[in-house]
Each structure stands twice: as structure tokens, then as C-alpha cells.
Amino acid sequence: SAESNGPRRNSKRPKYSKFTQQELPACKPILTPKWVISTFLIVSVVFIPIGVVSLFASRDVVEIVDEYETDCIPAHSRNDKVAFIQGPEDKTCNRTLTVTKRMKQPVYVYYQLDGFYQNHRRYVRSRSDQQLRNAKDSRSTGPCSPEDTTPNGMPIVPCGLIAWSLFNDTYGLSRNSEELSINKKGISWKSDREHKFGKNVYPQNFQNGTLIGGGQLNSSLPLSEQEDLIVWMRTAALPTFRKLYGKIEVDLEAGDVIGVSIQNRYNTYSFEGKKKLVLSTANWLGGKNDFMGIAYVSVGGLCFFLAIVFSLIYLVKPRQLGDPSYLSWNRN
Amino acid sequence: YACSLLRQGMRQIIVTLDSPEIVALEKATPAPDKAAIAQASKRSVVEQLEEGTAQVSKFTSDAFALIIDGKSLVYALEPDVEKLFLALAVGCASVICCRSSPKQKALVTRLVKSGTKKTTLAIGDGANDVGMLQEADIGVGISGVEGMQAVMSSDVAIAQFRFLERLLLVHGHWCYRRISSMICYFFYKNLAFGFTIFFYEAYTTFSGQPAYNDWFMSLYNVFFTSLPVIALGVFDQDVSSKYCLKFPMLYQEGVQNRLFSWRRILGWMFNGVATATIIFFFTVKAMSPQGYDRDGKPADYPIIGATMYTAVVWVVNLQMALAITYFTLIQHVFIWGSIAIWYLFLLAYGALPPSISTTAYDVFVETLAPTPAYYAVTGFVVVSALVPYFAYSSVQTRFFPMYHTVIQWMRHQGKADDPEYCEAVRQSSIGHTTVGLTARSLARSNSL
């Protein structure tokens, strides 16, 4: 009966295919000592030079940071800073910075805020992108509450807390008593200027309530030209952030004394935030941050160390691979 | 003897109701006293079971076979006797219940299942096996001469009894491996992703602002990391079917739950959390607060979010590539394809008008792609996040290999076709596990 079943059995067999029989041609790598050591070596050979290059690039960047929020409050008002900042007193504050190393133009001027949570969920949502883009959508102020309309129902353009809290400290720079002009054009991203902020949208009813949150806007300029606003409205990711204020387009020599005249208007005192003025150059890797260089070198060094360690182990204990006496359930 | 359930050298314990006194009771005239028969039969069965138990405990190094027939089974399955029967049966290498009714088959299966709390498998081909097949955890039906009832009530259907070997050793082993790998990896990738968001919350005063654009997050498990997991769960193999059959001890990995122990699950989870930690803190430290590109613009929310997400997608997919040892065209397409899909998505989504793409509008083309810092940060973060696992895996593969790794090494070194070496491997890998092991290894070597 086996013979008579033979042809019938074969005719019921499904057609063979490599895919259904799970016999596809396959690459079956295994972590041999050769692979392990060479991977670690390659990583270290690639990382350490990159780290050194990054570190040099970062060292090349010259950065001057000046924290001014406490110093720019006159001594007699220091025990009630909030009252000072909200009061009518003159807010001019003069600071001096010394350039330690030659700074090639363009030198970027930033303001840095610490402890300002631009990434708070309610804050981030408090804007109306439609309104910013189109003049005819000026009434769509839905997400902007409570900074959406004036008490008599007129829409605020631009609405929302982000715009309302616009940073309004200003800086006037001079070198050796000569004024340094700050170019405030081109400080925002092009896509924001051209596609998110409309050319025909003008500020209306802005910052005219009882509670002033920040700066005023020139109502004769369309939003696409209000670069300070555009920069401010591109919210930062972290509570310590810098935003571009402008660029200085002359070289600053070592030893130059830069006088800064700050209008210290912005209230960070209610929440004990910090304000800093930063002058920095930039190169292909951005601004000054040693972390990248150090981290690259560290990881490269760690991998090199691991390569050495593994080489030693493989040399000292050349165990025959495939030896099952090392199976965990045999070792008890 | 034909199927090696009984072998030479096994001691047999036979429990029947053929003793003279019971036969006499049954043939008593004028009418057999049912109550007396029942009582005597039960007593006889209990005696035989107790005698068998004493034998098993006396000759601990021998293999025993218990043979019991249907009539005795009636009494052996009674509530007060069944524990004794089960204890004896479990102590024997083979148990043969002959002439049992379908109901008894089911009852025996249930007894073993609930008494030993182990996974039971039943195989049968006829309508009388239906009860047993349904009762067992896994019912294997054989389609054929006796019709399709067994197949219809089974969990797995095969065409011939001999296919059971392949079913268990190849497909059973592979399925166990695939499912446990898939679940561990799934936890890993979601922890790696979710913890970056969680760490970010600490920087937003826990206000609930996510680190990434909404659509990035929604599509994480759909487009960017789903295909490799599917490939892992459906196609992965540690060794080919040839070696699964050649080294049946590989099946013990499943029986002893070596691939899904708490240690392994928690290990993968820890890997996910560590990965997220490295990705988040390195990205954040490297990208802020200084200027990001040549024009001095700082890295804001869209840039940091997209960079961190890129790192997560790369790490999670490369981790898959490091963890598996079986690469067909499918795995390659899925893994590298998923990474490519992320970039394509970023391009496509960024091209949509800002009313739809909000913070991701043009983010790749304008801010990420032209800036060296993006590539520097991504490359560095990805490699750093994978170094710990790579080091761990190198050590484990070399010094603490699992059984399937041992076989992979043998295959790699070309020793897998050397019969003596294989035999040595098989013998030395047999540990003190359950009774019947010597039987299985003898059966293996006999058929070879």
C-alpha cells in the first residue's frame, strides 16, 4: 500500500518555493573576535579625529557672555525688582565687554534667557498660525485665549501668549565710542518669513491691554518684516535658550572694549529668570560647544580601549568556540 | 516497541484487572455483583499502583514504563485515586493507556494538565481523539484515513505522524524564539522612544508638551519601526531547519524558557531606557544653547525634535540589525527601508503647507540637511547608544553562549558536519532534566 500511496502522496505535496519553506538565501553573521575588534577600532579611528576637529572648531569660536539682569537693576531697587521693572523709571543700563580674541565678522548678537519655559504646552499652543499668514483670517483667534480679543471684541493681531510675551530688551553697541551697527535683517529662518508670516498682515490692537507682557510692534510694518517677532515665535525647545538679535558686520579685534547700552525692559524678575547678552562667532559646526568634541573623543577612546581589552581577552583565553561545556545549564 | 515508547531495558509496570479473583467475581452466578466487582477492582488497581510507586522509588536510575488498560483506568481516574495514578505516571518514562475510551483519553489529558501544570500536547487522527485534542493545550490532528474530525478540532493539523518531529523541533523552536524576541524588542523600541519624551517633560515643567511633532509620534509604530519587527516575528531563524533537527536539545531552550525569562525581558527594557537616556541627553547637550549653523541661528524646538527623532529611528533599527543573525533580502529591505521611509516622510510632510505640517514645515530641507551639525550629532548619538549593547553582545556570544549560539559557532567553523563532534556536543549538552531524555537521544542516534 505504500507504493500505491506513493504517487497520490506526491500529488498532494504543495509546490516547493524557497520562500514558503523558509530557505531563502541568507547571510548569517556571527560576532567573531575579528569583527568585534575591527568594529571598535573603526569607530575609534573615525571618532577620535572627528572629535579633535570638532574641539578645534569649537575652540576657534569666540564667545562673550554677559549676565545682566541683576546688575542692570539700580542698587536701591534691588529688593523689589518686579516693581522696578514695571515702573516708569529709566531702564537704561550701560555695560562693558572686553574682546579677548579676534572675532571675525559676522559676529552674532544673541539674548539668552534662563528659566523661561517657551516649551510649556499651553504657551506653545497659544498662537494662531492662520491669522499670522492671512490678513483675512484676522478673526480666527481660537487657540489664543486669553490674548485673543480686546475687551470690546476686536481681534488682536498677532494673538496669543507667545506674541504677547515678545522680548523687548534692546542693545546699542559701540566700540571705542564709535557706534557699531547691528544688522537685524535675515535673523529669522527664510521659510518662516516667506510662508508662515504674511506680507499683508499688520499688527492690530497689539499689547494695548492693562497687562503688558512684552514689547510693542510697529503697526505699519507687515508681520513678514517683523523679524524680532518671527524669531521669538519660533519657540525654543528648552528653558535655557538663545535667540538671535542681530549681526555685527565688522571684525572685532582682541582688546577692543565694547560698550553696551541696554534698555532693560523685559520682566524676568517675576519668575527669577536670567538674562544674558551673548556675542559669538560661528563656523561650519555652529557656535561654541565643547561637548561635541569631548564626547566624540571620549566615545572614540572608549571604543579603542574596548578594542584593546577584547584583543587581550581573545589572546589570553582562546577558548575553542562551539564548546558546549560552557552551556549555562551544564554549569550547575 | 516500534515507536520507541517501550525500549529494551525498561522496567514495566502493568496495571490490569486480569487477576483471578476479579475474573471470578465477574463470572459469578447467578448474576455478577456490580458493587463487589467495583470494590474489588478499585482495591486491586490501588494496590498495583502503590506497588508500582514503590518500585519506581526503589530503582531510581532505571527507566520505567506504565501500562494500564481501559478497565483499570476507570478506577484509576476516580477522584481519590487519580493523584496516586498521576504521581506514578509522572515518575515513569512512558505511560501506555490501551483500550481507553475517548472520554478516558480526555480525562487523562486533563489530569496531566491540571496536575503537573505543564503544557500538554495531544496528537490523534480519529474521531475518538477529539476529546483529548480539545482538552490538551496543543492539539495536533492528523488528517488521513480516519477522516477530518481530528483535524477540525485541533490547533495544528499535519498530514502524517512523522511530521510531528519537524513541527516541534523546527517550527516549535522557531516560533518560540520569534515570539519572545519580538515581544522583548517591542518593549525595547517603545521604551527607547517613550523615555526620550518623558525626559523632555522634565524640561517643560511636565506640562505635557511632547518633544516631537504630533504626526512623528503617531507614525512611529506604523511606518518607521513596524516592518523590522514584523520581519523578526515572522521570518527570523537562529539556525536552519537542518540543525534544528540535528540538535534536538535546542528545543529545550523553549521548555526551560531561556529566551523569555524575566532576566531577558528586564534586560531589554533596561537597554531601552539606557538608549533613551543616551539619545536624549547627548542630543540636548550637543545642540543647545549655542548657534547651530553657519549663520549663527540657534537650534529651536523643530530642529532638536527632528534630530532626536532621527537618532531614535536609526538606533532602534540598527539595534535590530545587531540583534538578529539571519539576514535575507526581506530583513535588509525592511530595516534599511524603514530608515529611508523616515527621511522620505520628513521630506513629504515638510513639503505640505504649514497649516498641516506646523512645526515640521520644511524642517529637513531648510534646517537639517544643509547643516553639518545635524549629521555630526546624529552619527555620534547613534553610535554611542549602540556601543553598550554591542559590547555586551560580544561578551555574551563569546563567553556565555546559549545553545543556539554554540551551534552557530559550529556552523561558522565548519564543524557542524563532523558527526563525531556533533555527537560529543549532543552528549555533553544533556543535563539532568526530565526522565526520558536518554530515550530520546537513543532514538535520535538510532535513526541517524
JSON list of N, CA and C in Angstrom, two decimals, chain B residues 251-278:
[
{"chain": "B", "resi": 251, "resn": "TYR", "atom": "N", "xyz": [15.43, 22.42, 21.37]},
{"chain": "B", "resi": 251, "resn": "TYR", "atom": "CA", "xyz": [14.04, 22.58, 21.78]},
{"chain": "B", "resi": 251, "resn": "TYR", "atom": "C", "xyz": [13.94, 22.86, 23.27]},
{"chain": "B", "resi": 252, "resn": "GLN", "atom": "N", "xyz": [14.93, 22.41, 24.03]},
{"chain": "B", "resi": 252, "resn": "GLN", "atom": "CA", "xyz": [14.91, 22.64, 25.47]},
{"chain": "B", "resi": 252, "resn": "GLN", "atom": "C", "xyz": [14.96, 24.13, 25.81]},
{"chain": "B", "resi": 253, "resn": "GLU", "atom": "N", "xyz": [15.49, 24.92, 24.87]},
{"chain": "B", "resi": 253, "resn": "GLU", "atom": "CA", "xyz": [15.50, 26.37, 25.14]},
{"chain": "B", "resi": 253, "resn": "GLU", "atom": "C", "xyz": [14.09, 26.86, 25.40]},
{"chain": "B", "resi": 254, "resn": "GLY", "atom": "N", "xyz": [13.14, 26.26, 24.68]},
{"chain": "B", "resi": 254, "resn": "GLY", "atom": "CA", "xyz": [11.75, 26.67, 24.88]},
{"chain": "B", "resi": 254, "resn": "GLY", "atom": "C", "xyz": [11.18, 26.07, 26.15]},
{"chain": "B", "resi": 255, "resn": "VAL", "atom": "N", "xyz": [11.47, 24.81, 26.37]},
{"chain": "B", "resi": 255, "resn": "VAL", "atom": "CA", "xyz": [10.92, 24.13, 27.55]},
{"chain": "B", "resi": 255, "resn": "VAL", "atom": "C", "xyz": [11.41, 24.80, 28.82]},
{"chain": "B", "resi": 256, "resn": "GLN", "atom": "N", "xyz": [12.68, 25.18, 28.83]},
{"chain": "B", "resi": 256, "resn": "GLN", "atom": "CA", "xyz": [13.21, 25.82, 30.03]},
{"chain": "B", "resi": 256, "resn": "GLN", "atom": "C", "xyz": [13.05, 27.33, 30.00]},
{"chain": "B", "resi": 257, "resn": "ASN", "atom": "N", "xyz": [12.35, 27.83, 29.01]},
{"chain": "B", "resi": 257, "resn": "ASN", "atom": "CA", "xyz": [12.04, 29.25, 28.93]},
{"chain": "B", "resi": 257, "resn": "ASN", "atom": "C", "xyz": [13.28, 30.12, 29.05]},
{"chain": "B", "resi": 258, "resn": "ARG", "atom": "N", "xyz": [14.27, 29.80, 28.23]},
{"chain": "B", "resi": 258, "resn": "ARG", "atom": "CA", "xyz": [15.51, 30.55, 28.34]},
{"chain": "B", "resi": 258, "resn": "ARG", "atom": "C", "xyz": [15.44, 31.87, 27.63]},
{"chain": "B", "resi": 259, "resn": "LEU", "atom": "N", "xyz": [14.59, 32.01, 26.63]},
{"chain": "B", "resi": 259, "resn": "LEU", "atom": "CA", "xyz": [14.59, 33.24, 25.84]},
{"chain": "B", "resi": 259, "resn": "LEU", "atom": "C", "xyz": [13.55, 34.23, 26.30]},
{"chain": "B", "resi": 260, "resn": "PHE", "atom": "N", "xyz": [12.74, 33.88, 27.27]},
{"chain": "B", "resi": 260, "resn": "PHE", "atom": "CA", "xyz": [11.71, 34.81, 27.72]},
{"chain": "B", "resi": 260, "resn": "PHE", "atom": "C", "xyz": [11.66, 34.83, 29.24]},
{"chain": "B", "resi": 261, "resn": "SER", "atom": "N", "xyz": [12.81, 34.66, 29.85]},
{"chain": "B", "resi": 261, "resn": "SER", "atom": "CA", "xyz": [12.86, 34.73, 31.30]},
{"chain": "B", "resi": 261, "resn": "SER", "atom": "C", "xyz": [12.77, 36.19, 31.70]},
{"chain": "B", "resi": 262, "resn": "TRP", "atom": "N", "xyz": [12.46, 36.46, 32.95]},
{"chain": "B", "resi": 262, "resn": "TRP", "atom": "CA", "xyz": [12.37, 37.83, 33.43]},
{"chain": "B", "resi": 262, "resn": "TRP", "atom": "C", "xyz": [13.70, 38.57, 33.23]},
{"chain": "B", "resi": 263, "resn": "ARG", "atom": "N", "xyz": [14.77, 37.83, 33.37]},
{"chain": "B", "resi": 263, "resn": "ARG", "atom": "CA", "xyz": [16.08, 38.47, 33.22]},
{"chain": "B", "resi": 263, "resn": "ARG", "atom": "C", "xyz": [16.23, 39.06, 31.83]},
{"chain": "B", "resi": 264, "resn": "ARG", "atom": "N", "xyz": [15.81, 38.29, 30.84]},
{"chain": "B", "resi": 264, "resn": "ARG", "atom": "CA", "xyz": [15.94, 38.79, 29.47]},
{"chain": "B", "resi": 264, "resn": "ARG", "atom": "C", "xyz": [14.99, 39.94, 29.19]},
{"chain": "B", "resi": 265, "resn": "ILE", "atom": "N", "xyz": [13.76, 39.82, 29.68]},
{"chain": "B", "resi": 265, "resn": "ILE", "atom": "CA", "xyz": [12.78, 40.89, 29.44]},
{"chain": "B", "resi": 265, "resn": "ILE", "atom": "C", "xyz": [13.27, 42.18, 30.07]},
{"chain": "B", "resi": 266, "resn": "LEU", "atom": "N", "xyz": [13.67, 42.08, 31.35]},
{"chain": "B", "resi": 266, "resn": "LEU", "atom": "CA", "xyz": [14.12, 43.29, 32.03]},
{"chain": "B", "resi": 266, "resn": "LEU", "atom": "C", "xyz": [15.41, 43.81, 31.41]},
{"chain": "B", "resi": 267, "resn": "GLY", "atom": "N", "xyz": [16.24, 42.91, 30.93]},
{"chain": "B", "resi": 267, "resn": "GLY", "atom": "CA", "xyz": [17.46, 43.34, 30.26]},
{"chain": "B", "resi": 267, "resn": "GLY", "atom": "C", "xyz": [17.16, 44.20, 29.04]},
{"chain": "B", "resi": 268, "resn": "TRP", "atom": "N", "xyz": [16.22, 43.76, 28.22]},
{"chain": "B", "resi": 268, "resn": "TRP", "atom": "CA", "xyz": [15.84, 44.54, 27.04]},
{"chain": "B", "resi": 268, "resn": "TRP", "atom": "C", "xyz": [15.21, 45.87, 27.44]},
{"chain": "B", "resi": 269, "resn": "MET", "atom": "N", "xyz": [14.41, 45.84, 28.47]},
{"chain": "B", "resi": 269, "resn": "MET", "atom": "CA", "xyz": [13.79, 47.10, 28.92]},
{"chain": "B", "resi": 269, "resn": "MET", "atom": "C", "xyz": [14.86, 48.06, 29.40]},
{"chain": "B", "resi": 270, "resn": "PHE", "atom": "N", "xyz": [15.82, 47.54, 30.13]},
{"chain": "B", "resi": 270, "resn": "PHE", "atom": "CA", "xyz": [16.90, 48.39, 30.60]},
{"chain": "B", "resi": 270, "resn": "PHE", "atom": "C", "xyz": [17.66, 48.97, 29.42]},
{"chain": "B", "resi": 271, "resn": "ASN", "atom": "N", "xyz": [17.87, 48.13, 28.41]},
{"chain": "B", "resi": 271, "resn": "ASN", "atom": "CA", "xyz": [18.53, 48.60, 27.19]},
{"chain": "B", "resi": 271, "resn": "ASN", "atom": "C", "xyz": [17.76, 49.77, 26.58]},
{"chain": "B", "resi": 272, "resn": "GLY", "atom": "N", "xyz": [16.42, 49.64, 26.56]},
{"chain": "B", "resi": 272, "resn": "GLY", "atom": "CA", "xyz": [15.61, 50.72, 26.00]},
{"chain": "B", "resi": 272, "resn": "GLY", "atom": "C", "xyz": [15.75, 52.00, 26.79]},
{"chain": "B", "resi": 273, "resn": "VAL", "atom": "N", "xyz": [15.70, 51.90, 28.11]},
{"chain": "B", "resi": 273, "resn": "VAL", "atom": "CA", "xyz": [15.82, 53.10, 28.93]},
{"chain": "B", "resi": 273, "resn": "VAL", "atom": "C", "xyz": [17.21, 53.72, 28.79]},
{"chain": "B", "resi": 274, "resn": "ALA", "atom": "N", "xyz": [18.24, 52.88, 28.78]},
{"chain": "B", "resi": 274, "resn": "ALA", "atom": "CA", "xyz": [19.60, 53.40, 28.64]},
{"chain": "B", "resi": 274, "resn": "ALA", "atom": "C", "xyz": [19.78, 54.08, 27.29]},
{"chain": "B", "resi": 275, "resn": "THR", "atom": "N", "xyz": [19.23, 53.46, 26.25]},
{"chain": "B", "resi": 275, "resn": "THR", "atom": "CA", "xyz": [19.30, 54.06, 24.91]},
{"chain": "B", "resi": 275, "resn": "THR", "atom": "C", "xyz": [18.63, 55.43, 24.91]},
{"chain": "B", "resi": 276, "resn": "ALA", "atom": "N", "xyz": [17.44, 55.50, 25.49]},
{"chain": "B", "resi": 276, "resn": "ALA", "atom": "CA", "xyz": [16.73, 56.78, 25.51]},
{"chain": "B", "resi": 276, "resn": "ALA", "atom": "C", "xyz": [17.52, 57.82, 26.28]},
{"chain": "B", "resi": 277, "resn": "THR", "atom": "N", "xyz": [18.13, 57.41, 27.38]},
{"chain": "B", "resi": 277, "resn": "THR", "atom": "CA", "xyz": [18.92, 58.35, 28.17]},
{"chain": "B", "resi": 277, "resn": "THR", "atom": "C", "xyz": [20.05, 58.92, 27.34]},
{"chain": "B", "resi": 278, "resn": "ILE", "atom": "N", "xyz": [20.79, 58.02, 26.68]},
{"chain": "B", "resi": 278, "resn": "ILE", "atom": "CA", "xyz": [21.93, 58.48, 25.89]},
{"chain": "B", "resi": 278, "resn": "ILE", "atom": "C", "xyz": [21.46, 59.41, 24.78]}
]
